[in-house]
């Protein structure tokens, strides 16, 4: 009988930080962009099951949600991310808006293979997805980037896009002036030679080549803007729409653009695609990346990447984190599951009879 490992590889938040330190942030994000691109090019729907995420949302203050994002790669593993979205966390509890963890399971045995923080991987894979989409859809050589919403996601969006585009000016806006005040400090470690410009939403939309919207706008409070006179090649990574009724972009702009969702069925429920009919939605991300012949046409016009967050991206970043962690000796194996030499005796640990 074949013996399987009974240890679960644990990667804490500090472990993941150490992986990035030892690997280097630039090298890591480059690897992640490469892995995601290759994964999309070789995506096999016959071997992957990825349902729409589900969970619980609650409107009583402080409102939020907890969702479950699974992916099943047949014959190999199940990856499950549990993610909480609570927009009032930074102000009320000094916590990130998004908190999460990722677990992976061996489908041969059900054994819990790994468990890791999901906050940092989620931020990184979201930014990597925007970079992959932008490379296919944005004007090559784009130099002007707009960031509406200057929270944690804005930092990694800037980082990932800077690896593919020769960015020179970064136009920023946030409803919270403090987020703009300290944005320069938060990107200091990226060592980017860029000009940071504070502006208003309308000016940013009308000026930049690539725009990332990553806001916590409330349900039924959108869009962020109505009027626009943007560049004919404007590409938008719409990251903040992740809940039914939550929208960042005006419908008219979507209708003038090629709209590419990360996960079509999910985006129709809680992405910008809520506003569109099926015939008004373009190819999804995996279709786009597998058909580079279409990129030049899309790059000439306006385009939108409707990024709601896809469990396949979680699988890719989780596997990369585990691979690098084991190679670097970061993390630890723990006995989390109750497995004994006598698998038919749940009381194997009791050395004498129990008196009742």
PDB file of C-alpha atoms in Angstrom, residues 9-145:
ATOM      1  CA  UNK A   9       2.566  22.742   4.124  1.00  0.00           C
ATOM      2  CA  UNK A  10       1.793  25.947   6.014  1.00  0.00           C
ATOM      3  CA  UNK A  11       2.687  29.332   4.534  1.00  0.00           C
ATOM      4  CA  UNK A  12       1.884  32.204   6.864  1.00  0.00           C
ATOM      5  CA  UNK A  13       1.672  35.856   5.884  1.00  0.00           C
ATOM      6  CA  UNK A  14       5.278  36.390   6.963  1.00  0.00           C
ATOM      7  CA  UNK A  15       6.342  33.310   4.964  1.00  0.00           C
ATOM      8  CA  UNK A  16       4.841  34.760   1.789  1.00  0.00           C
ATOM      9  CA  UNK A  17       6.553  38.065   2.460  1.00  0.00           C
ATOM     10  CA  UNK A  18       9.851  36.203   2.826  1.00  0.00           C
ATOM     11  CA  UNK A  19       9.274  34.426  -0.488  1.00  0.00           C
ATOM     12  CA  UNK A  20       8.875  37.795  -2.211  1.00  0.00           C
ATOM     13  CA  UNK A  21      11.927  39.214  -0.445  1.00  0.00           C
ATOM     14  CA  UNK A  22      14.140  36.283  -1.448  1.00  0.00           C
ATOM     15  CA  UNK A  23      12.732  36.023  -4.966  1.00  0.00           C
ATOM     16  CA  UNK A  24      12.550  39.776  -5.506  1.00  0.00           C
ATOM     17  CA  UNK A  25       9.227  41.558  -6.181  1.00  0.00           C
ATOM     18  CA  UNK A  26      10.042  42.148  -9.849  1.00  0.00           C
ATOM     19  CA  UNK A  27      11.103  38.562 -10.447  1.00  0.00           C
ATOM     20  CA  UNK A  28       8.018  37.249  -8.663  1.00  0.00           C
ATOM     21  CA  UNK A  29       5.507  39.361 -10.568  1.00  0.00           C
ATOM     22  CA  UNK A  30       7.282  38.493 -13.829  1.00  0.00           C
ATOM     23  CA  UNK A  31       6.999  34.784 -12.993  1.00  0.00           C
ATOM     24  CA  UNK A  32       3.333  35.166 -12.100  1.00  0.00           C
ATOM     25  CA  UNK A  33       2.527  37.024 -15.327  1.00  0.00           C
ATOM     26  CA  UNK A  34       4.361  34.312 -17.275  1.00  0.00           C
ATOM     27  CA  UNK A  35       2.586  31.444 -15.456  1.00  0.00           C
ATOM     28  CA  UNK A  36      -0.825  33.056 -15.884  1.00  0.00           C
ATOM     29  CA  UNK A  37      -0.216  33.720 -19.577  1.00  0.00           C
ATOM     30  CA  UNK A  38       0.910  30.134 -20.154  1.00  0.00           C
ATOM     31  CA  UNK A  39      -2.028  28.808 -18.160  1.00  0.00           C
ATOM     32  CA  UNK A  40      -4.501  30.787 -20.258  1.00  0.00           C
ATOM     33  CA  UNK A  41      -2.844  29.726 -23.510  1.00  0.00           C
ATOM     34  CA  UNK A  42      -3.080  26.062 -22.498  1.00  0.00           C
ATOM     35  CA  UNK A  43      -6.405  26.206 -20.669  1.00  0.00           C
ATOM     36  CA  UNK A  44      -8.190  22.851 -20.907  1.00  0.00           C
ATOM     37  CA  UNK A  45     -11.862  23.056 -20.009  1.00  0.00           C
ATOM     38  CA  UNK A  46     -12.143  19.256 -20.047  1.00  0.00           C
ATOM     39  CA  UNK A  47      -9.758  18.890 -17.093  1.00  0.00           C
ATOM     40  CA  UNK A  48     -10.808  21.945 -15.070  1.00  0.00           C
ATOM     41  CA  UNK A  49     -14.032  22.597 -13.206  1.00  0.00           C
ATOM     42  CA  UNK A  50     -14.467  26.194 -12.041  1.00  0.00           C
ATOM     43  CA  UNK A  51     -17.918  27.107 -10.720  1.00  0.00           C
ATOM     44  CA  UNK A  52     -19.095  30.644 -10.059  1.00  0.00           C
ATOM     45  CA  UNK A  53     -18.088  31.728  -6.572  1.00  0.00           C
ATOM     46  CA  UNK A  54     -20.769  31.623  -3.920  1.00  0.00           C
ATOM     47  CA  UNK A  55     -21.119  32.515  -0.278  1.00  0.00           C
ATOM     48  CA  UNK A  56     -22.861  34.841   2.118  1.00  0.00           C
ATOM     49  CA  UNK A  57     -23.397  38.586   1.930  1.00  0.00           C
ATOM     50  CA  UNK A  58     -24.950  40.693   4.633  1.00  0.00           C
ATOM     51  CA  UNK A  59     -26.320  44.223   4.502  1.00  0.00           C
ATOM     52  CA  UNK A  60     -26.466  44.973   8.234  1.00  0.00           C
ATOM     53  CA  UNK A  61     -23.688  47.393   9.162  1.00  0.00           C
ATOM     54  CA  UNK A  62     -20.851  46.847   8.766  1.00  0.00           C
ATOM     55  CA  UNK A  63     -21.906  45.177   5.528  1.00  0.00           C
ATOM     56  CA  UNK A  64     -19.693  42.699   3.728  1.00  0.00           C
ATOM     57  CA  UNK A  65     -19.465  39.205   2.330  1.00  0.00           C
ATOM     58  CA  UNK A  66     -17.636  35.913   2.684  1.00  0.00           C
ATOM     59  CA  UNK A  67     -17.332  33.873  -0.503  1.00  0.00           C
ATOM     60  CA  UNK A  68     -15.916  30.529  -1.598  1.00  0.00           C
ATOM     61  CA  UNK A  69     -13.899  30.253  -4.828  1.00  0.00           C
ATOM     62  CA  UNK A  70     -13.080  26.640  -5.824  1.00  0.00           C
ATOM     63  CA  UNK A  71     -11.289  25.106  -8.777  1.00  0.00           C
ATOM     64  CA  UNK A  72     -10.967  21.367  -9.476  1.00  0.00           C
ATOM     65  CA  UNK A  73      -8.161  20.121 -11.686  1.00  0.00           C
ATOM     66  CA  UNK A  74      -9.227  16.559 -12.364  1.00  0.00           C
ATOM     67  CA  UNK A  75      -6.833  13.884 -11.167  1.00  0.00           C
ATOM     68  CA  UNK A  76      -4.681  16.387  -9.308  1.00  0.00           C
ATOM     69  CA  UNK A  77      -6.106  18.873  -6.837  1.00  0.00           C
ATOM     70  CA  UNK A  78      -8.879  21.072  -5.571  1.00  0.00           C
ATOM     71  CA  UNK A  79      -7.934  24.649  -4.700  1.00  0.00           C
ATOM     72  CA  UNK A  80     -10.292  26.630  -2.506  1.00  0.00           C
ATOM     73  CA  UNK A  81     -10.060  30.264  -1.555  1.00  0.00           C
ATOM     74  CA  UNK A  82     -12.278  31.718   1.135  1.00  0.00           C
ATOM     75  CA  UNK A  83     -12.384  35.488   0.820  1.00  0.00           C
ATOM     76  CA  UNK A  84     -14.013  38.188   2.875  1.00  0.00           C
ATOM     77  CA  UNK A  85     -14.795  41.608   1.421  1.00  0.00           C
ATOM     78  CA  UNK A  86     -15.566  44.262   4.018  1.00  0.00           C
ATOM     79  CA  UNK A  87     -15.181  47.827   2.694  1.00  0.00           C
ATOM     80  CA  UNK A  88     -15.270  49.416   6.164  1.00  0.00           C
ATOM     81  CA  UNK A  89     -12.341  47.353   7.513  1.00  0.00           C
ATOM     82  CA  UNK A  90      -9.660  50.043   7.021  1.00  0.00           C
ATOM     83  CA  UNK A  91     -11.626  52.725   8.875  1.00  0.00           C
ATOM     84  CA  UNK A  92     -13.288  50.633  11.578  1.00  0.00           C
ATOM     85  CA  UNK A  93     -10.754  47.921  12.354  1.00  0.00           C
ATOM     86  CA  UNK A  94      -7.474  48.960  10.697  1.00  0.00           C
ATOM     87  CA  UNK A  95      -7.660  45.808   8.544  1.00  0.00           C
ATOM     88  CA  UNK A  96      -7.480  45.329   4.761  1.00  0.00           C
ATOM     89  CA  UNK A  97     -10.716  45.473   2.812  1.00  0.00           C
ATOM     90  CA  UNK A  98     -10.028  41.937   1.588  1.00  0.00           C
ATOM     91  CA  UNK A  99      -9.022  39.095   3.912  1.00  0.00           C
ATOM     92  CA  UNK A 100      -8.657  35.541   2.666  1.00  0.00           C
ATOM     93  CA  UNK A 101      -6.918  32.184   2.827  1.00  0.00           C
ATOM     94  CA  UNK A 102      -6.153  29.533   0.222  1.00  0.00           C
ATOM     95  CA  UNK A 103      -6.124  25.762   0.714  1.00  0.00           C
ATOM     96  CA  UNK A 104      -5.231  22.962  -1.702  1.00  0.00           C
ATOM     97  CA  UNK A 105      -6.356  19.334  -1.520  1.00  0.00           C
ATOM     98  CA  UNK A 106      -5.075  16.117  -3.107  1.00  0.00           C
ATOM     99  CA  UNK A 107      -7.972  14.615  -5.062  1.00  0.00           C
ATOM    100  CA  UNK A 108      -6.565  11.081  -4.681  1.00  0.00           C
ATOM    101  CA  UNK A 109      -6.928  11.146  -0.892  1.00  0.00           C
ATOM    102  CA  UNK A 110      -8.653  14.381   0.148  1.00  0.00           C
ATOM    103  CA  UNK A 111      -5.511  15.312   2.073  1.00  0.00           C
ATOM    104  CA  UNK A 112      -5.048  19.004   2.807  1.00  0.00           C
ATOM    105  CA  UNK A 113      -1.775  19.703   0.998  1.00  0.00           C
ATOM    106  CA  UNK A 114      -1.242  23.394   1.674  1.00  0.00           C
ATOM    107  CA  UNK A 115      -2.770  26.275   3.543  1.00  0.00           C
ATOM    108  CA  UNK A 116      -1.629  29.844   3.080  1.00  0.00           C
ATOM    109  CA  UNK A 117      -2.553  33.450   3.535  1.00  0.00           C
ATOM    110  CA  UNK A 118      -4.723  34.620   0.661  1.00  0.00           C
ATOM    111  CA  UNK A 119      -4.468  38.389   1.065  1.00  0.00           C
ATOM    112  CA  UNK A 120      -1.118  38.916  -0.655  1.00  0.00           C
ATOM    113  CA  UNK A 121      -1.666  36.241  -3.354  1.00  0.00           C
ATOM    114  CA  UNK A 122      -5.072  37.745  -4.206  1.00  0.00           C
ATOM    115  CA  UNK A 123      -3.587  41.202  -4.647  1.00  0.00           C
ATOM    116  CA  UNK A 124      -0.747  39.873  -6.779  1.00  0.00           C
ATOM    117  CA  UNK A 125      -2.812  37.631  -9.047  1.00  0.00           C
ATOM    118  CA  UNK A 126      -5.377  40.397  -9.629  1.00  0.00           C
ATOM    119  CA  UNK A 127      -2.609  42.735 -10.761  1.00  0.00           C
ATOM    120  CA  UNK A 128      -0.994  40.034 -12.885  1.00  0.00           C
ATOM    121  CA  UNK A 129      -4.326  39.392 -14.630  1.00  0.00           C
ATOM    122  CA  UNK A 130      -4.627  43.109 -15.429  1.00  0.00           C
ATOM    123  CA  UNK A 131      -1.111  43.078 -16.874  1.00  0.00           C
ATOM    124  CA  UNK A 132      -1.854  40.027 -19.033  1.00  0.00           C
ATOM    125  CA  UNK A 133      -5.081  41.583 -20.299  1.00  0.00           C
ATOM    126  CA  UNK A 134      -3.444  44.976 -20.885  1.00  0.00           C
ATOM    127  CA  UNK A 135      -0.633  43.473 -22.930  1.00  0.00           C
ATOM    128  CA  UNK A 136      -3.269  42.068 -25.282  1.00  0.00           C
ATOM    129  CA  UNK A 137      -5.683  45.014 -25.315  1.00  0.00           C
ATOM    130  CA  UNK A 138      -3.869  48.269 -24.502  1.00  0.00           C
ATOM    131  CA  UNK A 139      -1.898  50.410 -26.935  1.00  0.00           C
ATOM    132  CA  UNK A 140       1.686  49.068 -27.084  1.00  0.00           C
ATOM    133  CA  UNK A 141       4.136  51.493 -25.520  1.00  0.00           C
ATOM    134  CA  UNK A 142       1.499  53.159 -23.344  1.00  0.00           C
ATOM    135  CA  UNK A 143       3.099  55.736 -21.035  1.00  0.00           C
ATOM    136  CA  UNK A 144       0.208  57.288 -19.086  1.00  0.00           C
ATOM    137  CA  UNK A 145      -1.498  55.220 -16.382  1.00  0.00           C
TER     138      UNK A 145
END
